[in-house]
Short mmCIF file of C-alpha atoms and ligand atoms in Angstrom, two decimals:
data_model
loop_
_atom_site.label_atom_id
_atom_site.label_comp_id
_atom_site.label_asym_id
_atom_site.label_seq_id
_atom_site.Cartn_x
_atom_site.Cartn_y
_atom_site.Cartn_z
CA UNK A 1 0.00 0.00 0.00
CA UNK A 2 2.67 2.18 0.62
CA UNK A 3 4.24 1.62 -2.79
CA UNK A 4 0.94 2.36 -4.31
CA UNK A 5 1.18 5.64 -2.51
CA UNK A 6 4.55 6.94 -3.37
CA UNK A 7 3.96 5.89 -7.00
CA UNK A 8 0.93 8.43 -7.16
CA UNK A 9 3.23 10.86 -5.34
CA UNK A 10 5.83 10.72 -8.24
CA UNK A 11 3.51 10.65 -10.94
CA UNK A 12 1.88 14.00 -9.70
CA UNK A 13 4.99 15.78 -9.69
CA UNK A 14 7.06 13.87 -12.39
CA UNK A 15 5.48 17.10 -15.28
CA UNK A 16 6.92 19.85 -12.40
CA UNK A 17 10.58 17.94 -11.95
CA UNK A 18 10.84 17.87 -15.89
CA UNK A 19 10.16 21.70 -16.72
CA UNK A 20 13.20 22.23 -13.46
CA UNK A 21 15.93 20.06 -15.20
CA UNK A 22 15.79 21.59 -18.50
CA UNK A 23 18.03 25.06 -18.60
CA UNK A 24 17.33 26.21 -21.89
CA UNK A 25 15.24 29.37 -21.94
CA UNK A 26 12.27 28.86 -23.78
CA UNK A 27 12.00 30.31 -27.51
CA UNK A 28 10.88 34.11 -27.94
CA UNK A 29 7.87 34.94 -30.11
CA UNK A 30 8.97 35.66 -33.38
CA UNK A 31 7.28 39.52 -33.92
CA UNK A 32 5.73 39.83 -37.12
CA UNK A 33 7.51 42.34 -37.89
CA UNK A 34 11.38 40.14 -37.68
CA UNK A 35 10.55 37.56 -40.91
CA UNK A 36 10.75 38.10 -44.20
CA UNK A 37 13.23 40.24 -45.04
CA UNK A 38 16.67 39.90 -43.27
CA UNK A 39 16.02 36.69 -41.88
CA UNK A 40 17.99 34.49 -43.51
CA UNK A 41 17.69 31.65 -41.57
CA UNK A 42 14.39 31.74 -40.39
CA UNK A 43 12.04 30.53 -42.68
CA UNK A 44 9.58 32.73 -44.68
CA UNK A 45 6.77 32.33 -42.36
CA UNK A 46 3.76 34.38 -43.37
CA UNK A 47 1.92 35.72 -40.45
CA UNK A 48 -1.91 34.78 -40.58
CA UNK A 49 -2.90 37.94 -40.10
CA UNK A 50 -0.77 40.06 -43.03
CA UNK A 51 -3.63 42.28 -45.02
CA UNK A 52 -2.73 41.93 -48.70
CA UNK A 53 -3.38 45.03 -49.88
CA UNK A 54 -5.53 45.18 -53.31
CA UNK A 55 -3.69 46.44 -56.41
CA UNK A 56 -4.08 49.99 -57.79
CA UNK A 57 -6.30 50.29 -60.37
CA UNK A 58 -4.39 52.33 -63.18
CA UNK A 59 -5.19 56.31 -62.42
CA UNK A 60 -7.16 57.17 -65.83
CA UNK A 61 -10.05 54.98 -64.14
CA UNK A 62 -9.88 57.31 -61.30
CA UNK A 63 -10.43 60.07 -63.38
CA UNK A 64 -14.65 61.38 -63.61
CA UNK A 65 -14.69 62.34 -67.19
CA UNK A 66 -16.51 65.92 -67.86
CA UNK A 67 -19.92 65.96 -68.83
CA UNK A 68 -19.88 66.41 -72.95
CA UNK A 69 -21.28 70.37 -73.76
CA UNK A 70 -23.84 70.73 -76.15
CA UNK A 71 -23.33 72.96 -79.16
CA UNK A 72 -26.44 75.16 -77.57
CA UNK A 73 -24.80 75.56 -73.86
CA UNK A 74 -21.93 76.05 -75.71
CA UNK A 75 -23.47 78.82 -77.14
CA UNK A 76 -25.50 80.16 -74.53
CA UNK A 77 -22.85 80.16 -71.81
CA UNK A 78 -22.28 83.70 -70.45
CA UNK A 79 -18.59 85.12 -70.93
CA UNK A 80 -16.44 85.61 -67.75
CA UNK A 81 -15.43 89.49 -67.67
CA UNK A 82 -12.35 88.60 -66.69
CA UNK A 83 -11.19 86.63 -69.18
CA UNK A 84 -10.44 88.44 -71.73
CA UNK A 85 -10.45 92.44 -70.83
CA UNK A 86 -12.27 94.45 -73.66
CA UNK A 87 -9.94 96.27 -75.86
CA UNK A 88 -10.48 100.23 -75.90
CA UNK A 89 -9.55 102.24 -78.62
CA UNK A 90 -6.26 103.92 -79.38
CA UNK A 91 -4.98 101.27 -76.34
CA UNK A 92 -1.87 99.35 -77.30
CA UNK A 93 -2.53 95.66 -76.84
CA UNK A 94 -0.76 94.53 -73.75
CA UNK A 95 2.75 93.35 -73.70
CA UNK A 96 3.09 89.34 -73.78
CA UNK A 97 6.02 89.73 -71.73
CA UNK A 98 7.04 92.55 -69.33
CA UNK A 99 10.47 93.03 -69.94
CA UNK A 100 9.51 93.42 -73.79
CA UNK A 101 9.21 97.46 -74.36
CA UNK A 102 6.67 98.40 -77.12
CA UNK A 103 7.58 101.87 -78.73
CA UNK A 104 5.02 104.71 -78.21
CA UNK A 105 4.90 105.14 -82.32
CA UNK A 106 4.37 102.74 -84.67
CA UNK A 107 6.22 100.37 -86.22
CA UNK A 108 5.59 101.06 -89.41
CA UNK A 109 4.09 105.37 -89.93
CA UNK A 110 1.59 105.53 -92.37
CA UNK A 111 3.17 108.22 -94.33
CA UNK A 112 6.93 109.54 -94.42
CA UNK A 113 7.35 112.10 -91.97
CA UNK A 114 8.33 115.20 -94.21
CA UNK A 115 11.78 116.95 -93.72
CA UNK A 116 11.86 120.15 -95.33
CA UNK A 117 14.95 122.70 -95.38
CA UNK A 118 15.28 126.14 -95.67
CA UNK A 119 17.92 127.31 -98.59
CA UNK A 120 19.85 129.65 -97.38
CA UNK A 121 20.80 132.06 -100.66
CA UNK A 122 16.78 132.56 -100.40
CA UNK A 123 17.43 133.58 -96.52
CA UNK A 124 20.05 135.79 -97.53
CA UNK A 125 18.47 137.24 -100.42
CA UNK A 126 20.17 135.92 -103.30
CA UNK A 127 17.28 134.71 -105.05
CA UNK A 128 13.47 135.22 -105.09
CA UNK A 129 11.61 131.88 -104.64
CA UNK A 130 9.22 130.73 -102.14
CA UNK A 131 9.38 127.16 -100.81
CA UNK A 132 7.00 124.84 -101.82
CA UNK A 133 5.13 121.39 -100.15
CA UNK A 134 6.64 118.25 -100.89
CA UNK A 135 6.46 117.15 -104.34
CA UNK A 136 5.90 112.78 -104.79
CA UNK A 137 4.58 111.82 -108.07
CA UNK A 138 5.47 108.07 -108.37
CA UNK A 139 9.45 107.85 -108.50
CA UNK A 140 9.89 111.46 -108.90
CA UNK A 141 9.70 114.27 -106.12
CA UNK A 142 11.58 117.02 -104.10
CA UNK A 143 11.80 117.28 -100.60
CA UNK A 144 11.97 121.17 -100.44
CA UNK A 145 11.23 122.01 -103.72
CA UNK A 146 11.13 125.95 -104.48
CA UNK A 147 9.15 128.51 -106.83
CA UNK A 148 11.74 130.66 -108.10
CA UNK A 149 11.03 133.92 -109.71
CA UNK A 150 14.19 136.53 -109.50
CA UNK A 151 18.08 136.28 -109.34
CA UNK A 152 19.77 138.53 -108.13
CA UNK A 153 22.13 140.15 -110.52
CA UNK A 154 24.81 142.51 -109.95
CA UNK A 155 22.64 144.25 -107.23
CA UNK A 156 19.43 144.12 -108.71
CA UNK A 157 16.72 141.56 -109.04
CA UNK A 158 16.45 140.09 -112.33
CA UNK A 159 13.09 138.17 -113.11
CA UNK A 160 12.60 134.77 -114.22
CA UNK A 161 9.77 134.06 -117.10
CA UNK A 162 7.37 131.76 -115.98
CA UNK A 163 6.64 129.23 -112.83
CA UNK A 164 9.74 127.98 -112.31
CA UNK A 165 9.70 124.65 -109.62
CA UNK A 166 13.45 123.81 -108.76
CA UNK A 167 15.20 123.22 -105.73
CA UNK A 168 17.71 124.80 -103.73
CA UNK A 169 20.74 123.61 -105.43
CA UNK A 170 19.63 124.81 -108.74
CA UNK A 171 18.61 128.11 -107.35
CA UNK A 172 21.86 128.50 -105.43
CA UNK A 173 23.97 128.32 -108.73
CA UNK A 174 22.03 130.66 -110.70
CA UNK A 175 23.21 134.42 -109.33
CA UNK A 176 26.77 133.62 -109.86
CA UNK A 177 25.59 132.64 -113.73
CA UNK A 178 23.28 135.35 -114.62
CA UNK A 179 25.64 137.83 -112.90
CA UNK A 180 28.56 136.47 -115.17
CA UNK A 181 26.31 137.02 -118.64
CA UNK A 182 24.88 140.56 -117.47
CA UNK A 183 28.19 141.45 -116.92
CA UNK A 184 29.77 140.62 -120.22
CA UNK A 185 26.29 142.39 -121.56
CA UNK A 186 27.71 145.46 -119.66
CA UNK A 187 31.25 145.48 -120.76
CA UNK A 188 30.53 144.28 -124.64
CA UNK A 189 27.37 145.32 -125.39
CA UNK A 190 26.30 148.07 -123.34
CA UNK A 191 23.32 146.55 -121.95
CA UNK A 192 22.14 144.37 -119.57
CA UNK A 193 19.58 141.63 -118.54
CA UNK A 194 16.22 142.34 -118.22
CA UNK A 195 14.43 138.82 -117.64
CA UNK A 196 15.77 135.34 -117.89
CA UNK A 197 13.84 133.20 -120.28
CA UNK A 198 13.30 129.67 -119.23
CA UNK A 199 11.53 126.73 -121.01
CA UNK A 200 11.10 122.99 -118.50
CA UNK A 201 12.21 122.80 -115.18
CA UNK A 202 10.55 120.12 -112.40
CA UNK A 203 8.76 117.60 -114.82
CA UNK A 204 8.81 113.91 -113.93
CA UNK A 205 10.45 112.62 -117.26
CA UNK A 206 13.32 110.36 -118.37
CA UNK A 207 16.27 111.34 -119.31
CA UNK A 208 15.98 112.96 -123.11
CA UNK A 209 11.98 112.00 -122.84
CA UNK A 210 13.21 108.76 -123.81
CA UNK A 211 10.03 105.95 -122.89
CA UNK A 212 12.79 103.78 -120.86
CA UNK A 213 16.26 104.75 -119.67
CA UNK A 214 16.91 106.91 -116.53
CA UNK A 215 15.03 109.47 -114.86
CA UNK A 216 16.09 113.02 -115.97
CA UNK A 217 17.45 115.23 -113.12
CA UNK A 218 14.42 117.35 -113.99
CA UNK A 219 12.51 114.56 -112.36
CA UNK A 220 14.21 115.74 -109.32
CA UNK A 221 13.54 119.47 -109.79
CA UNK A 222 17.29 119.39 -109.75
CA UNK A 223 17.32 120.93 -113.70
CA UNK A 224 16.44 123.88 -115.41
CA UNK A 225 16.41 125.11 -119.30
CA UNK A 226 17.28 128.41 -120.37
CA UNK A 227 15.85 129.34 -123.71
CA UNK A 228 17.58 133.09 -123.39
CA UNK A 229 17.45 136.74 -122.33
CA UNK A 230 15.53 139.87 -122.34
CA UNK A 231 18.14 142.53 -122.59
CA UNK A 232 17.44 146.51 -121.68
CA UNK A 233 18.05 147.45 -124.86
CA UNK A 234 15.22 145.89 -126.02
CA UNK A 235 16.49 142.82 -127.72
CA UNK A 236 15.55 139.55 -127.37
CA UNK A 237 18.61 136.26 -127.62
CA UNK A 238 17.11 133.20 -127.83
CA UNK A 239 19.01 129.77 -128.12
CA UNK A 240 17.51 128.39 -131.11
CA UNK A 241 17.07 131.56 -133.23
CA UNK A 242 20.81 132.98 -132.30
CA UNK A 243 23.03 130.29 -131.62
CA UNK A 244 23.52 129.20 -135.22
CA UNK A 245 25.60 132.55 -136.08
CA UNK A 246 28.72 132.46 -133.50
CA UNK A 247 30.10 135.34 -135.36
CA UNK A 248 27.47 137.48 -134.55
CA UNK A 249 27.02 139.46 -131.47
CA UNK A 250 24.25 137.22 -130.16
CA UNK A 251 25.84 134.46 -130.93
CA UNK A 252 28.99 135.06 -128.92
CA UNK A 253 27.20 135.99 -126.02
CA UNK A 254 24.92 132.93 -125.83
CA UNK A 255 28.71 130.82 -126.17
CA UNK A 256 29.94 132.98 -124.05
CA UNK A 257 26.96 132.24 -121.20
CA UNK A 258 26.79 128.38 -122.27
CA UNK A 259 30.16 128.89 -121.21
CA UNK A 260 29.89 130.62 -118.13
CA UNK A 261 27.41 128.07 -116.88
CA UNK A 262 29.71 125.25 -116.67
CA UNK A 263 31.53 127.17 -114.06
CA UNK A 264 28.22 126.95 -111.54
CA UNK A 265 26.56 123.53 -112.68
CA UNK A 266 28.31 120.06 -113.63
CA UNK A 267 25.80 119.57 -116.16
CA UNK A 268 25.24 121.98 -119.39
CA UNK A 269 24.08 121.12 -122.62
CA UNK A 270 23.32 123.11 -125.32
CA UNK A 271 22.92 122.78 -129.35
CA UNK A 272 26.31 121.15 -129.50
CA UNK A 273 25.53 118.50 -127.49
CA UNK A 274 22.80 116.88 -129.34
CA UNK A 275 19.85 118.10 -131.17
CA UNK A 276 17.64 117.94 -128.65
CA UNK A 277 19.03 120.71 -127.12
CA UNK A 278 18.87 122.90 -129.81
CA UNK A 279 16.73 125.47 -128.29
CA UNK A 280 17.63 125.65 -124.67
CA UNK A 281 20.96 124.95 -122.16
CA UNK A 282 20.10 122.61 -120.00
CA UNK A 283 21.61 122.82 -116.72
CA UNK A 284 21.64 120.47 -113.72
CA UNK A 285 23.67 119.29 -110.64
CA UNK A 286 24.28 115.88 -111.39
CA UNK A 287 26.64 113.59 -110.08
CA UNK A 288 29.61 112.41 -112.67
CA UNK A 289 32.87 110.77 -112.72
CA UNK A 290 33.20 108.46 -109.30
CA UNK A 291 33.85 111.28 -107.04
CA UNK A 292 30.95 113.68 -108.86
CA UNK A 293 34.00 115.76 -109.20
CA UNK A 294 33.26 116.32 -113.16
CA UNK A 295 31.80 118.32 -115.06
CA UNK A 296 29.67 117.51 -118.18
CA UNK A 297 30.05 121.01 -120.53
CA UNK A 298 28.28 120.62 -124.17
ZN1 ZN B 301 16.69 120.00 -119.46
#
């Protein structure tokens, strides 16, 4: 019986001696958080309660499309005022950029601004003219163009036949010429000028009236023909009535002033030159030789 006893004894505590013998500490919980990655030797162990998270949809599906607008709400739909502020006139559009700086004037003026210039032998009262507006007939035109109607001449004011239109050039060169003639008048032939007789002067032409070719300096009111002089004695000299005798008196002076001219203008051509000019000097300020340092003296 007493066997029986103890036996019972060591079975009840046998479970109590067995947890007491063995050292080894018993195995921490493995967090969730310590498998997977890093643990190499711990076996991929998925926790039971990892959430698998549901895979994004692609982001265009996310996106509520607009509601389509009918051609009529279109239509109908008010304006915003501030959308697009309402232009007022005379207003410069507004920059597109701020450091861009739009000129005050236009780009482009609607017509050339005009430049004109005072000539100074009419300021000073060597000729008679009175200046003119701009003159711009196709490719011809003057800038100051002038209507000149006396030279003066050895102290006096000498008319000039006719509506002369020239410019200042022209007008500057004639004193020292008509002064030159009235004095060999006055020391040959006892006489002087009375009028200067003059035939084209601003006419937008060719050169020679020719239908192609270069514009004559006429064109420019840079020309002037001279068909001849009144004298005080009464007489008359033209070009084409008096040239052809160069013995006689008229004669020699209209060689003598075709002459004389050539020391004021770089152009002068007269009966010699070509037939055209039979009846008139021409005289001009044209450019010739590369320098317009020449002079052109038929
Ligand atoms: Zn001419």
């Amino acid at each position: 019986m007493r066997n029986i006893l103890a036996l019972i004894a060591m079975l009840v505590c046998l479970p109590v001696l067995a947890q007491e013998t063995v050292g080894e500490p018993p195995m921490p919980r493995v967090r969730p958080a310590e498998l997977g990655v890093g643990s190499s030797t711990l076996p991929a162990i998925r926790p039971a309660w990892t959430v698998v998270m549901p895979a994004e949809r692609p982001t265009e599906t996310l996106l509520v499309p607009m509601p389509r607008v009918r051609p009529d709400e279109a239509q109908d739909a008010p304006v915003e005022a501030t959308a697009v502020p309402p232009e007022t006139p005379g207003t410069p559009p507004a920059a597109p950029d701020a450091h861009i700086v739009v000129p005050d004037v236009p780009a482009v003026p609607k017509e050339p601004r005009v430049f004109q210039v005072a000539c100074p032998s009419v300021l000073q009262g060597q000729v008679e003219a009175k200046q003119l507006p701009p003159i711009s007939d196709k490719q011809c035109g003057a800038q100051s163009p002038l209507a000149l109607t006396g030279v003066l001449t050895n102290g006096r004011m000498v008319p000039i036949s006719g509506a002369v239109t020239t410019d200042c050039g022209v007008a500057s060169a004639m004193p020292e010429w008509i002064s030159d003639v009235d004095s060999y008048l006055k020391g040959r032939e006892n006489t002087q000028i009375a009028e200067v007789l003059v035939g084209t002067s601003y006419m937008c032409r060719n050169v020679n009236n020719a239908t192609a070719g270069n514009l004559s300096f006429h064109a420019f009111a840079d020309a002037l023909d001279v068909t001849g002089f009144k004298l005080e004695d009464g007489r008359t000299i033209t070009v084409e009535g008096d040239w052809g005798d160069p013995l006689s008196a008229a004669g020699r002076m209209l060689r003598y002033a075709h002459d004389a001219a050539c020391s004021q203008f770089t152009t002068v051509l007269g009966p010699e030159a070509n037939a055209l000019h039979h009846d008139h000097f021409h005289v001009d300020l044209g450019c010739h030789g590369k320098t317009c340092t020449s002079r052109l003296c038929e």
